[in-house]
Coordinates of N, CA and C in Angstrom, one line a residue:
M1 N 125.1 158.7 90.5 CA 123.7 157.7 90.1 C 123.4 159.2 88.9
D2 N 122.5 158.9 88.5 CA 121.1 159.6 87.3 C 120.0 159.8 87.7
A3 N 119.3 160.1 87.9 CA 117.5 160.1 88.3 C 117.2 158.7 87.2
T4 N 117.7 159.3 85.8 CA 117.5 157.7 84.9 C 116.9 156.4 85.9
N5 N 118.7 156.4 85.9 CA 119.5 154.9 85.8 C 118.7 154.3 87.3
L6 N 118.7 155.7 88.0 CA 117.8 155.4 89.2 C 116.1 155.1 89.3
K7 N 115.3 155.6 88.4 CA 114.2 155.2 88.5 C 114.2 153.3 87.5
T8 N 114.8 153.2 87.0 CA 114.6 152.5 86.1 C 115.3 151.1 87.0
R9 N 115.8 151.1 88.0 CA 116.2 149.9 89.0 C 115.4 150.5 90.0
M10 N 114.4 151.7 90.4 CA 113.6 150.8 90.8 C 112.3 150.3 90.7
N11 N 111.9 150.8 89.0 CA 111.0 150.2 87.9 C 111.4 148.2 88.2
T12 N 112.6 148.1 87.9 CA 113.6 146.7 88.5 C 112.6 145.7 89.3
K13 N 113.2 146.4 90.2 CA 112.8 145.5 92.0 C 111.3 146.1 92.0
V14 N 110.2 146.6 91.2 CA 109.2 146.8 91.8 C 107.9 145.4 90.8
Q15 N 108.4 145.5 90.1 CA 108.6 144.6 89.0 C 109.1 143.3 89.5
A16 N 109.8 143.0 90.4 CA 110.5 141.6 91.3 C 110.1 141.0 91.9
L17 N 109.0 142.4 93.1 CA 108.2 141.8 94.1 C 106.8 141.1 93.5
S18 N 106.5 141.8 92.1 CA 105.0 142.3 91.6 C 105.1 140.4 90.9
E19 N 105.9 140.1 90.1 CA 106.4 138.2 90.2 C 106.3 137.1 90.8
R20 N 107.0 137.7 91.8 CA 106.7 137.3 93.4 C 105.8 136.2 93.9
E21 N 105.4 137.9 94.6 CA 103.8 138.1 95.5 C 103.0 138.1 94.3
P22 N 102.0 138.1 94.0 CA 100.8 138.8 93.6 C 100.2 139.0 93.7
G23 N 99.5 140.4 92.9 CA 99.6 141.2 93.9 C 98.0 140.8 93.8
T24 N 96.9 141.3 95.3 CA 95.9 141.2 95.1 C 94.7 140.7 93.5
S25 N 94.5 142.3 93.4 CA 94.2 142.9 92.1 C 93.9 141.7 91.0
Q26 N 94.6 140.7 91.4 CA 95.0 139.7 90.3 C 93.9 138.7 90.7
Y27 N 93.3 138.3 91.7 CA 92.1 137.8 92.5 C 90.8 138.7 92.0
L28 N 90.3 138.1 90.8 CA 89.5 138.0 90.0 C 87.9 138.4 90.5
A29 N 87.9 136.7 91.2 CA 86.7 136.4 92.4 C 86.6 137.7 93.3
L30 N 87.6 138.6 93.7 CA 86.7 138.9 94.9 C 87.1 140.8 94.4
T31 N 86.8 140.6 93.0 CA 87.2 142.0 92.9 C 85.4 142.7 91.7
G32 N 84.6 141.4 91.5 CA 84.0 141.5 90.7 C 82.2 140.9 91.1
N33 N 81.7 139.9 90.8 CA 80.2 139.5 90.7 C 80.4 138.4 90.0
A34 N 81.1 137.4 91.2 CA 82.1 136.0 90.7 C 80.7 135.2 90.3
L35 N 80.2 135.3 91.7 CA 78.9 133.9 92.0 C 78.1 134.0 91.0
E36 N 77.6 135.1 90.7 CA 76.9 135.6 89.6 C 77.4 135.5 88.5
L37 N 78.8 135.4 87.7 CA 78.7 135.2 86.9 C 78.9 133.1 87.2
I38 N 79.5 132.6 87.7 CA 79.7 131.5 87.8 C 78.2 130.4 88.0
Q39 N 77.2 131.1 88.7 CA 76.2 130.5 88.4 C 74.9 130.9 87.0
E40 N 75.0 131.7 86.3 CA 74.6 132.5 84.6 C 76.0 131.2 83.8
N41 N 76.6 130.4 83.8 CA 77.5 130.0 83.0 C 76.9 128.7 82.8
L42 N 76.8 128.1 84.8 CA 76.1 126.8 84.8 C 74.5 126.9 85.0
K43 N 73.9 127.9 84.1 CA 72.9 128.2 84.1 C 71.8 127.7 85.5
H44 N 72.9 127.9 86.4 CA 72.1 127.7 88.2 C 71.7 126.0 88.3
Q45 N 72.4 125.2 87.1 CA 72.8 123.8 87.5 C 74.1 123.5 88.8
P46 N 73.4 122.5 90.0 CA 74.2 121.8 91.0 C 75.9 122.3 90.8
L47 N 76.3 122.3 91.4 CA 78.0 122.9 91.6 C 78.4 121.4 92.0
S48 N 78.7 120.8 91.2 CA 79.4 119.5 92.0 C 80.7 119.3 91.5
F49 N 81.1 118.4 92.1 CA 82.4 118.2 92.5 C 83.1 117.7 90.9
Q50 N 82.4 117.4 90.0 CA 83.0 117.1 88.8 C 83.4 118.1 88.2
L51 N 82.8 119.3 88.3 CA 82.8 120.6 87.8 C 84.2 120.9 87.9
F52 N 84.7 120.6 88.9 CA 86.4 121.3 89.8 C 87.0 120.3 88.3
D53 N 88.5 121.3 87.8 CA 89.7 121.1 87.5 C 90.4 121.0 88.6
M54 N 90.9 119.3 89.0 CA 92.0 118.5 89.8 C 92.5 118.4 89.3
V55 N 94.2 118.8 90.9 CA 95.3 118.4 91.0 C 95.2 117.7 91.7
K56 N 96.0 116.2 91.3 CA 96.0 115.4 92.4 C 97.6 114.7 93.0
S57 N 98.5 114.0 93.6 CA 99.8 113.8 94.1 C 100.0 114.0 92.9
P58 N 101.1 113.6 92.4 CA 101.6 113.1 91.4 C 102.5 111.8 91.9
S59 N 102.7 110.7 90.6 CA 102.4 109.6 91.4 C 104.6 108.9 91.1
G60 N 105.4 108.6 91.5 CA 106.8 108.3 91.3 C 107.5 109.2 92.1
G61 N 107.1 109.5 93.1 CA 107.6 110.5 93.6 C 107.8 111.9 92.6
S62 N 107.0 111.8 91.4 CA 107.6 113.1 91.2 C 107.2 114.6 91.8
T63 N 108.0 115.6 91.4 CA 107.8 117.7 92.1 C 107.0 118.2 91.5
V64 N 106.2 117.5 90.6 CA 106.2 118.4 89.9 C 104.5 118.1 88.9
F65 N 103.5 118.6 89.1 CA 101.8 119.8 88.9 C 101.9 119.3 88.3
S66 N 100.6 118.3 87.6 CA 100.1 118.2 86.1 C 99.1 119.4 87.2
V67 N 98.7 120.3 85.9 CA 97.7 121.4 86.4 C 96.4 120.9 85.1
P68 N 95.7 120.7 85.0 CA 94.3 121.4 83.9 C 94.1 122.5 83.0
G69 N 94.2 122.8 82.1 CA 94.1 124.3 81.7 C 94.1 123.7 80.0
L70 N 93.2 125.3 79.5 CA 92.4 125.1 78.4 C 93.2 124.5 77.0
S71 N 94.0 124.1 77.2 CA 95.0 123.0 75.9 C 95.6 121.8 76.7
G72 N 94.8 121.6 77.4 CA 95.7 120.2 78.2 C 96.5 120.6 79.4
E73 N 97.2 119.3 79.9 CA 97.7 119.5 81.1 C 99.0 120.3 80.8
E74 N 99.1 120.7 82.1 CA 100.0 121.7 82.1 C 101.0 121.6 83.6
A75 N 101.9 121.5 83.3 CA 103.3 121.3 84.0 C 103.8 122.7 84.9
E76 N 103.3 122.3 86.7 CA 104.2 123.5 87.4 C 104.4 122.6 88.7
K77 N 106.1 123.5 88.5 CA 106.4 123.9 89.9 C 105.8 123.3 91.2
E78 N 105.1 124.7 91.1 CA 104.4 125.2 92.2 C 103.0 125.7 92.5
L79 N 102.1 125.3 93.7 CA 100.9 126.2 93.3 C 100.5 126.7 94.1
T80 N 100.0 128.9 93.2 CA 100.3 129.4 94.8 C 98.6 130.4 94.9
G81 N 98.0 130.9 96.1 CA 96.8 131.3 95.3 C 96.2 131.0 97.5
I82 N 95.6 131.5 97.0 CA 94.4 131.4 98.4 C 93.5 130.4 98.9
I83 N 93.9 129.9 99.8 CA 92.4 128.5 99.7 C 91.5 128.9 100.8
L84 N 90.4 129.2 99.8 CA 89.2 129.3 100.4 C 88.7 128.6 101.5
D85 N 89.1 127.3 101.5 CA 88.5 126.8 102.4 C 88.5 124.8 102.4
Y86 N 88.5 123.9 102.7 CA 89.2 122.9 102.7 C 87.9 121.8 103.3
T87 N 88.3 120.4 103.0 CA 87.6 119.3 103.6 C 87.9 118.0 103.4
T88 N 87.6 117.1 103.9 CA 88.4 115.6 104.9 C 87.8 114.8 104.2
P89 N 87.7 114.3 103.2 CA 87.0 113.7 103.4 C 87.5 112.1 102.9
R90 N 87.0 111.0 103.7 CA 87.8 109.2 103.5 C 86.9 108.6 102.5
A91 N 87.3 107.6 102.4 CA 86.6 106.6 101.6 C 86.9 105.1 101.5
Y92 N 85.8 104.0 101.8 CA 87.3 103.0 101.7 C 85.5 101.6 100.6
W93 N 87.3 101.1 99.6 CA 86.7 100.1 98.5 C 86.3 98.7 98.8
A94 N 85.8 98.0 98.6 CA 85.2 96.8 99.2 C 86.2 95.4 98.4
T95 N 86.6 96.4 97.2 CA 87.9 95.7 96.4 C 89.6 96.4 96.9
S96 N 90.3 95.1 96.4 CA 91.7 95.9 96.4 C 92.4 96.6 95.7
D97 N 91.6 96.4 94.4 CA 92.1 97.1 93.4 C 91.0 98.0 92.3
P98 N 90.4 98.9 93.3 CA 89.2 99.7 92.6 C 89.8 100.4 91.4
V99 N 88.8 100.0 90.0 CA 89.8 101.0 88.8 C 89.1 102.9 89.8
E100 N 89.4 102.8 88.2 CA 88.7 105.2 88.5 C 87.6 105.2 88.0
G101 N 87.0 105.9 89.2 CA 85.7 106.3 89.0 C 84.7 106.1 89.6
M102 N 85.0 104.3 90.3 CA 84.0 103.4 90.6 C 83.5 104.0 92.2
P103 N 82.3 104.1 92.8 CA 81.6 104.7 93.9 C 82.6 103.7 95.2
P104 N 82.9 104.4 95.5 CA 82.9 103.8 97.3 C 82.4 103.1 98.0
T105 N 82.7 101.6 98.8 CA 81.3 101.4 99.5 C 81.4 102.4 100.5
C106 N 81.7 102.9 100.9 CA 81.4 103.4 102.3 C 82.1 105.0 102.0
L107 N 82.0 106.5 102.6 CA 82.4 106.9 102.4 C 82.1 108.5 103.6
S108 N 83.0 109.3 103.7 CA 82.4 110.0 105.0 C 83.1 111.8 104.3
K109 N 82.7 112.7 104.0 CA 82.7 114.0 103.9 C 83.9 114.5 105.3
D110 N 83.4 114.2 106.3 CA 84.7 115.0 106.9 C 85.7 114.0 107.5
S111 N 85.4 112.5 107.9 CA 86.3 111.8 107.9 C 85.9 111.8 110.1
L112 N 84.9 112.0 110.3 CA 84.6 111.5 111.3 C 83.1 110.3 111.4
V113 N 81.9 110.9 110.4 CA 81.2 110.2 110.5 C 80.6 110.1 109.2
S114 N 80.2 109.0 108.5 CA 80.5 107.9 107.7 C 78.3 108.5 107.3
Q115 N 78.4 108.1 106.1 CA 77.3 108.6 105.4 C 76.2 107.4 106.2
D116 N 76.4 106.8 106.6 CA 75.4 105.6 107.7 C 75.6 105.9 108.6
G117 N 75.7 107.5 109.3 CA 75.9 108.0 111.0 C 76.9 107.5 111.9
K118 N 77.8 106.5 111.0 CA 78.7 106.0 112.0 C 80.1 106.4 112.4
A119 N 80.0 106.4 113.1 CA 81.6 107.0 114.0 C 83.2 106.6 113.1
C120 N 83.5 107.2 112.2 CA 85.3 106.1 111.7 C 86.2 105.7 112.7
A121 N 86.3 106.3 113.9 CA 87.0 105.9 114.2 C 86.9 105.1 115.1
H122 N 86.0 104.2 115.6 CA 85.7 102.8 115.6 C 85.7 101.8 114.4
C123 N 85.4 101.9 113.2 CA 85.5 101.1 112.3 C 86.9 100.8 112.3
P124 N 86.7 99.3 111.7 CA 88.0 98.4 111.4 C 89.1 98.8 110.4
F125 N 88.3 99.6 109.4 CA 88.7 100.2 108.7 C 90.1 100.9 108.6
N126 N 89.5 101.5 109.7 CA 90.5 103.1 109.8 C 91.7 102.2 110.8
D127 N 91.5 101.0 110.9 CA 93.2 100.6 111.4 C 94.8 101.2 110.9
F128 N 95.3 101.0 111.4 CA 96.6 101.0 110.6 C 96.9 99.4 110.4
G129 N 97.1 99.5 108.7 CA 97.5 98.4 108.5 C 96.4 97.6 108.0
S130 N 95.4 97.7 108.2 CA 93.9 97.6 107.8 C 94.1 97.5 105.9
K131 N 94.7 98.1 105.2 CA 94.9 97.4 103.7 C 95.4 96.4 103.1
D132 N 96.5 96.4 103.6 CA 96.7 95.1 103.4 C 97.4 93.7 104.1
G133 N 97.8 94.7 105.5 CA 98.6 93.2 106.5 C 99.8 93.5 106.5
D134 N 100.4 94.2 105.4 CA 101.6 94.4 105.1 C 102.2 95.9 104.8
S135 N 101.5 96.2 105.7 CA 102.4 98.4 105.6 C 100.9 98.5 106.6
P136 N 101.2 99.5 107.3 CA 100.7 100.2 107.7 C 99.2 101.1 107.4
A137 N 99.3 100.7 106.4 CA 98.0 101.8 105.5 C 96.3 101.4 105.7
K138 N 96.1 102.2 105.6 CA 94.1 102.3 106.3 C 93.5 102.2 105.1
A139 N 92.4 100.4 105.2 CA 91.6 100.2 104.1 C 91.0 101.2 103.7
C140 N 90.6 102.4 105.1 CA 89.7 103.4 104.7 C 90.7 104.7 103.6
K141 N 90.8 105.1 103.1 CA 91.7 106.2 102.6 C 91.2 107.6 102.4
E142 N 91.6 108.6 103.4 CA 92.0 110.3 103.9 C 92.6 110.6 102.7
S143 N 91.7 111.9 102.6 CA 92.5 112.7 101.4 C 92.1 114.6 102.1
V144 N 92.7 115.5 102.2 CA 92.1 116.6 102.2 C 92.1 117.1 100.7
L145 N 90.8 117.5 100.5 CA 90.6 118.6 99.2 C 90.4 120.0 99.9
L146 N 91.4 120.8 99.1 CA 91.7 122.4 98.5 C 90.6 122.8 97.8
F147 N 90.3 124.1 98.0 CA 89.5 124.8 97.4 C 90.8 126.3 97.0
L148 N 91.6 126.1 96.0 CA 92.6 127.1 95.8 C 91.7 128.1 94.8
L149 N 92.4 129.4 95.3 CA 92.0 130.2 94.2 C 93.0 131.0 93.3
R150 N 93.4 131.1 92.8 CA 94.5 131.2 92.0 C 94.3 132.3 91.4
P151 N 95.7 133.5 91.2 CA 95.5 134.8 90.9 C 94.6 134.6 88.7
G152 N 93.8 135.5 88.2 CA 92.7 135.1 86.7 C 92.2 134.8 86.8
S153 N 91.2 133.8 88.2 CA 90.9 133.0 87.7 C 89.5 133.0 88.7
V154 N 88.6 132.5 88.8 CA 87.2 133.2 89.5 C 86.4 132.0 90.1
F155 N 86.9 130.6 89.9 CA 86.8 129.1 90.1 C 87.5 128.3 89.9
P156 N 87.7 128.2 91.8 CA 88.6 127.3 92.9 C 89.3 126.6 91.5
L157 N 90.7 125.7 91.4 CA 91.0 124.9 91.3 C 90.9 123.3 92.6
L158 N 90.3 122.9 92.5 CA 90.5 121.3 93.7 C 91.9 120.7 93.6
V159 N 92.2 121.0 94.5 CA 94.1 120.2 95.1 C 93.4 119.1 96.3
R160 N 94.0 117.6 95.6 CA 93.4 116.2 96.7 C 95.7 116.0 97.5
V161 N 95.2 116.1 98.1 CA 96.4 116.5 99.4 C 96.4 114.9 99.5
P162 N 97.4 114.1 100.0 CA 96.8 112.6 99.9 C 97.5 112.8 101.7
V163 N 96.7 110.8 102.3 CA 97.9 110.8 103.7 C 98.4 111.8 104.4
T164 N 99.9 111.0 103.5 CA 100.9 111.4 104.1 C 101.4 112.7 104.1
S165 N 100.0 113.1 103.7 CA 101.2 115.0 103.9 C 99.9 115.1 104.3
K166 N 98.5 115.0 104.7 CA 97.3 115.0 105.5 C 98.3 116.3 107.3
K167 N 98.7 115.4 107.2 CA 99.5 116.1 108.6 C 100.7 117.2 108.5
I168 N 101.1 117.2 107.5 CA 102.0 118.6 107.1 C 101.0 120.2 107.1
F169 N 99.4 119.4 105.7 CA 99.0 120.5 106.1 C 98.3 120.9 107.4
L170 N 97.6 120.3 108.3 CA 96.7 120.4 109.3 C 98.1 121.3 110.2
K171 N 99.4 121.1 110.6 CA 100.7 121.5 110.9 C 100.3 123.1 110.4
Y172 N 99.8 122.7 109.3 CA 100.6 124.2 108.2 C 99.2 125.5 109.6
T173 N 98.2 124.9 109.2 CA 96.4 125.4 109.3 C 97.4 126.0 110.9
T174 N 97.7 124.9 112.3 CA 98.4 125.2 113.3 C 98.5 126.6 113.4
R175 N 99.4 126.5 112.7 CA 101.0 127.6 112.6 C 100.2 129.0 112.8
L176 N 98.5 129.1 111.6 CA 98.1 130.1 111.4 C 97.5 130.7 112.4
I177 N 97.0 130.0 113.1 CA 96.0 129.4 113.8 C 97.0 130.5 115.1
S178 N 98.3 130.2 115.4 CA 98.3 130.2 116.2 C 99.3 131.7 116.4
R179 N 99.0 132.1 115.7 CA 99.5 133.3 114.9 C 97.9 134.6 114.8
M180 N 96.8 134.1 115.1 CA 95.5 133.9 114.6 C 95.1 134.5 114.0
T181 N 95.4 134.3 112.5 CA 95.8 134.6 110.3 C 94.7 133.0 110.1
P182 N 93.5 133.4 109.8 CA 92.6 132.4 109.3 C 93.6 132.2 107.9
L183 N 93.2 130.8 107.5 CA 93.3 130.4 106.3 C 92.8 131.0 104.8
S184 N 92.1 132.2 104.5 CA 92.1 132.1 103.5 C 92.3 133.6 103.5
S185 N 93.2 134.5 104.6 CA 93.6 135.5 104.7 C 95.4 136.2 104.4
V186 N 95.9 134.3 104.0 CA 97.2 134.3 103.1 C 97.4 133.7 101.9
V187 N 97.8 134.4 101.2 CA 98.8 133.8 100.1 C 99.5 132.3 100.6
T188 N 98.6 131.7 99.9 CA 99.6 129.7 100.1 C 100.0 129.6 98.9
K189 N 101.8 128.8 99.3 CA 102.4 128.6 98.0 C 102.7 126.6 97.9
I190 N 102.0 125.9 97.5 CA 102.9 124.4 97.6 C 103.5 123.7 96.6
T191 N 103.8 123.1 97.4 CA 105.1 122.3 96.3 C 105.4 120.9 96.7
L192 N 106.4 120.1 96.2 CA 105.8 118.8 96.5 C 107.7 118.4 96.8
E193 N 108.1 117.7 97.5 CA 109.2 116.8 97.6 C 109.2 115.4 97.4
K194 N 110.5 115.0 97.5 CA 110.7 113.4 96.8 C 110.5 112.7 98.3
A195 N 110.2 112.0 98.4 CA 110.3 110.7 99.7 C 110.3 109.4 99.4
T196 N 110.8 109.0 100.3 CA 110.7 107.4 100.2 C 110.3 106.8 101.0
S197 N 109.2 105.6 101.1 CA 107.8 105.1 102.2 C 109.2 104.0 103.1
R198 N 108.3 103.4 103.9 CA 109.4 102.1 104.3 C 109.6 101.2 103.2
E199 N 108.9 101.0 102.5 CA 108.7 99.4 101.9 C 109.6 100.0 100.4
G200 N 110.4 101.3 100.3 CA 111.0 101.8 99.4 C 110.6 102.2 98.0
K201 N 109.3 103.0 98.5 CA 108.2 103.5 97.1 C 108.7 105.2 97.2
P202 N 109.2 105.6 96.3 CA 109.4 106.6 96.0 C 106.9 107.4 95.7
Y203 N 107.1 109.2 96.2 CA 106.1 109.5 96.6 C 106.9 111.5 96.6
A204 N 105.6 111.6 97.0 CA 105.8 113.1 96.8 C 105.1 113.8 98.2
L205 N 105.7 115.0 99.2 CA 105.1 115.2 100.8 C 105.1 116.6 99.3
F206 N 103.6 117.0 100.8 CA 103.0 118.2 100.2 C 104.1 119.1 101.2
H207 N 103.9 120.7 101.1 CA 104.7 121.1 101.6 C 104.3 122.6 100.9
F208 N 103.8 123.4 102.7 CA 102.6 124.6 102.3 C 103.2 125.9 103.0
D209 N 103.5 126.5 101.9 CA 103.9 128.1 103.0 C 103.7 129.6 103.1
A210 N 103.4 129.8 103.8 CA 102.5 131.2 103.8 C 103.6 132.1 103.0
V211 N 103.0 132.7 101.9 CA 104.2 133.8 100.8 C 103.7 135.7 100.9
Q212 N 102.6 135.5 101.6 CA 102.3 137.0 101.4 C 100.6 137.3 102.5
I213 N 101.1 138.0 103.5 CA 99.2 138.4 103.9 C 98.5 139.2 103.1
L214 N 97.2 138.9 103.1 CA 96.6 139.5 102.6 C 96.0 140.6 103.7
D215 N 95.6 142.4 102.7 CA 95.8 143.4 103.8 C 93.8 143.5 104.0
Q216 N 93.8 143.8 105.0 CA 93.1 143.5 105.4 C 91.4 143.5 105.0
E217 N 91.3 144.6 104.5 CA 90.0 144.7 103.1 C 90.1 142.9 102.1
T218 N 90.8 142.4 101.7 CA 90.9 141.8 100.7 C 91.5 140.7 101.5
A219 N 91.6 140.5 101.8 CA 90.9 138.9 103.2 C 89.8 139.2 103.7
A220 N 88.9 139.9 103.7 CA 87.6 139.7 104.2 C 86.6 139.5 103.3
K221 N 87.2 140.2 102.2 CA 86.2 139.9 100.8 C 87.1 138.5 100.8
A222 N 87.8 137.6 100.4 CA 88.1 136.4 101.1 C 87.4 135.9 101.5
R223 N 87.5 135.7 102.4 CA 86.8 135.3 103.4 C 85.2 135.0 103.1
E224 N 84.7 136.5 103.2 CA 82.5 136.2 102.5 C 83.0 135.7 100.9
F225 N 84.2 135.5 100.3 CA 83.9 135.0 99.1 C 83.7 133.8 99.2
G226 N 84.9 133.4 99.9 CA 85.1 131.2 100.2 C 83.3 130.8 101.5
K227 N 83.0 131.8 102.1 CA 81.4 132.1 102.4 C 80.4 131.1 101.9
Q228 N 80.5 132.0 100.9 CA 79.5 132.0 100.0 C 79.4 131.2 99.0
F229 N 80.6 130.6 98.4 CA 80.9 130.2 97.9 C 80.9 128.5 98.0
M230 N 81.3 128.0 99.4 CA 80.4 126.7 100.0 C 79.6 126.5 100.4
E231 N 78.9 127.7 100.6 CA 77.9 127.5 100.6 C 77.0 127.2 99.2
F232 N 77.4 127.5 98.2 CA 76.6 127.6 96.5 C 77.2 126.0 96.1
V233 N 78.7 125.4 97.6 CA 78.7 123.9 97.2 C 78.3 123.0 97.2
N234 N 77.6 122.9 99.0 CA 77.0 122.6 99.8 C 75.9 122.2 99.3
A235 N 74.9 123.2 98.8 CA 73.4 123.8 98.5 C 73.1 122.4 97.3
A236 N 74.4 121.6 96.7 CA 74.6 121.2 96.0 C 74.7 119.1 96.0
D237 N 74.7 119.6 97.5 CA 74.2 118.0 98.6 C 74.5 116.6 97.0
V238 N 76.2 116.9 96.8 CA 77.3 115.6 96.0 C 77.9 115.5 96.8
E239 N 78.5 114.4 96.2 CA 79.5 113.4 97.4 C 80.7 113.4 96.2
P240 N 81.7 113.9 97.5 CA 82.8 114.7 96.8 C 83.9 113.4 95.6
V241 N 84.8 113.8 94.9 CA 84.9 113.2 94.2 C 86.6 112.2 95.1
F242 N 86.1 110.5 94.7 CA 87.3 110.2 95.1 C 88.2 109.6 94.3
T243 N 89.3 109.4 94.3 CA 89.8 108.4 93.0 C 90.9 107.8 94.2
Q244 N 91.7 106.0 93.6 CA 92.3 105.4 94.2 C 93.7 106.0 94.0
A245 N 94.4 105.9 95.8 CA 95.5 106.3 95.8 C 97.0 106.3 95.3
S246 N 97.5 106.5 95.0 CA 98.6 106.6 93.6 C 99.8 105.6 94.7

């Protein structure tokens, strides 16, 4: 094999690896003054949850994400990026059929203590079957909100993980913990799998895979950016975005 052909094959392999695992240089938020840019564009207004692009669990058991883009919604089979942080909110509506945008009757930002200081664990709406009595669902809806930093973006994408996949996500985090690996020090790939409930209704299950471990320097930058960004978000002191479960 001549040197030209060998070089061509090596370049092809390097390109394939780059396409499979995004290089850390693609994470613009970690290479510049991203927070200053965000504050400048927002004119130092509070960074509320309503300003985030959000990806929700698709209905009907679809395994394709609908991701907001500059030209509208874009279909994507997987989401890949660095999970900077996450929250575990929950909310309860007094009506069985709340409309989009309706404020919840009660909410909690961490699924532990409600906005009025009561323990969620002792609330009757946290009991299985409290939603309608015909299913094991709880009246108070839980979820996980991921702050996913994607390649080429300085603003995290908000990914809403439904309660049906909450344990899957938490198990993923504990596997990283068992290896002394912070969540923000890996590149995570999120995919969907079609499943069926006990009542025969199709829904989508989230799956999480660590596809790349960041080098020590990049991991430190991701951790620091995530910390500062969440301080910026928390300083706004606003309520998380809640939507009715599909």
